[in-house]
Coordinates of C-alpha atoms in Angstrom, one line a residue:
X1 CA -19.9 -26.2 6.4
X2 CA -21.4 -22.5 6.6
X3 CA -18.3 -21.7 8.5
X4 CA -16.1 -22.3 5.6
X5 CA -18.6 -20.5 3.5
X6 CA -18.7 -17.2 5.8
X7 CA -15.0 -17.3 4.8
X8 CA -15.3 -17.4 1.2
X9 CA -17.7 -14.7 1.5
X10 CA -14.9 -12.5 3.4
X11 CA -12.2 -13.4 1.1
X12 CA -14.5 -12.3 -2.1
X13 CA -15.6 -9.2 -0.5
X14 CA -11.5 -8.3 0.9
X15 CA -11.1 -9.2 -3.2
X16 CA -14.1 -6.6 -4.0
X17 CA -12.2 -4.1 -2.2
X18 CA -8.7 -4.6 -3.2
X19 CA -10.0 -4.1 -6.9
X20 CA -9.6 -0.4 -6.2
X21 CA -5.5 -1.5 -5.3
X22 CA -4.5 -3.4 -8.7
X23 CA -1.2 -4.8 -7.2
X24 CA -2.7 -6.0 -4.2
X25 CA -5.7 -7.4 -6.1
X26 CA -4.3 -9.5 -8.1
X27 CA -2.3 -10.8 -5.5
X28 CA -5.8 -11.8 -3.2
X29 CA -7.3 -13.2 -6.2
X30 CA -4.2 -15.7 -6.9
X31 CA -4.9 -16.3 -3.0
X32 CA -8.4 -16.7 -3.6
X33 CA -7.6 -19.2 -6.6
X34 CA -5.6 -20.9 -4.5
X35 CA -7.4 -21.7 -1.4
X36 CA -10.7 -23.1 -4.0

């Protein structure tokens, strides 16, 4: 389903971006985990 895979793509990227807030990114990573 691309759909799903537009999603992943935002999730990773949000991930990308929270790297620059540890707490939060390691919080959307455990999401990330998660959701796979």
């Amino acid at each position: 389903m691309e759909l799903k895979q537009e999603l992943m793509s935002v999730f990773f990227l949000l991930a990308v971006a929270l790297q620059k807030m540890p707490n939060l990114a390691i919080i959307n990573v455990d999401e990330i985990v998660i959701i796979r």
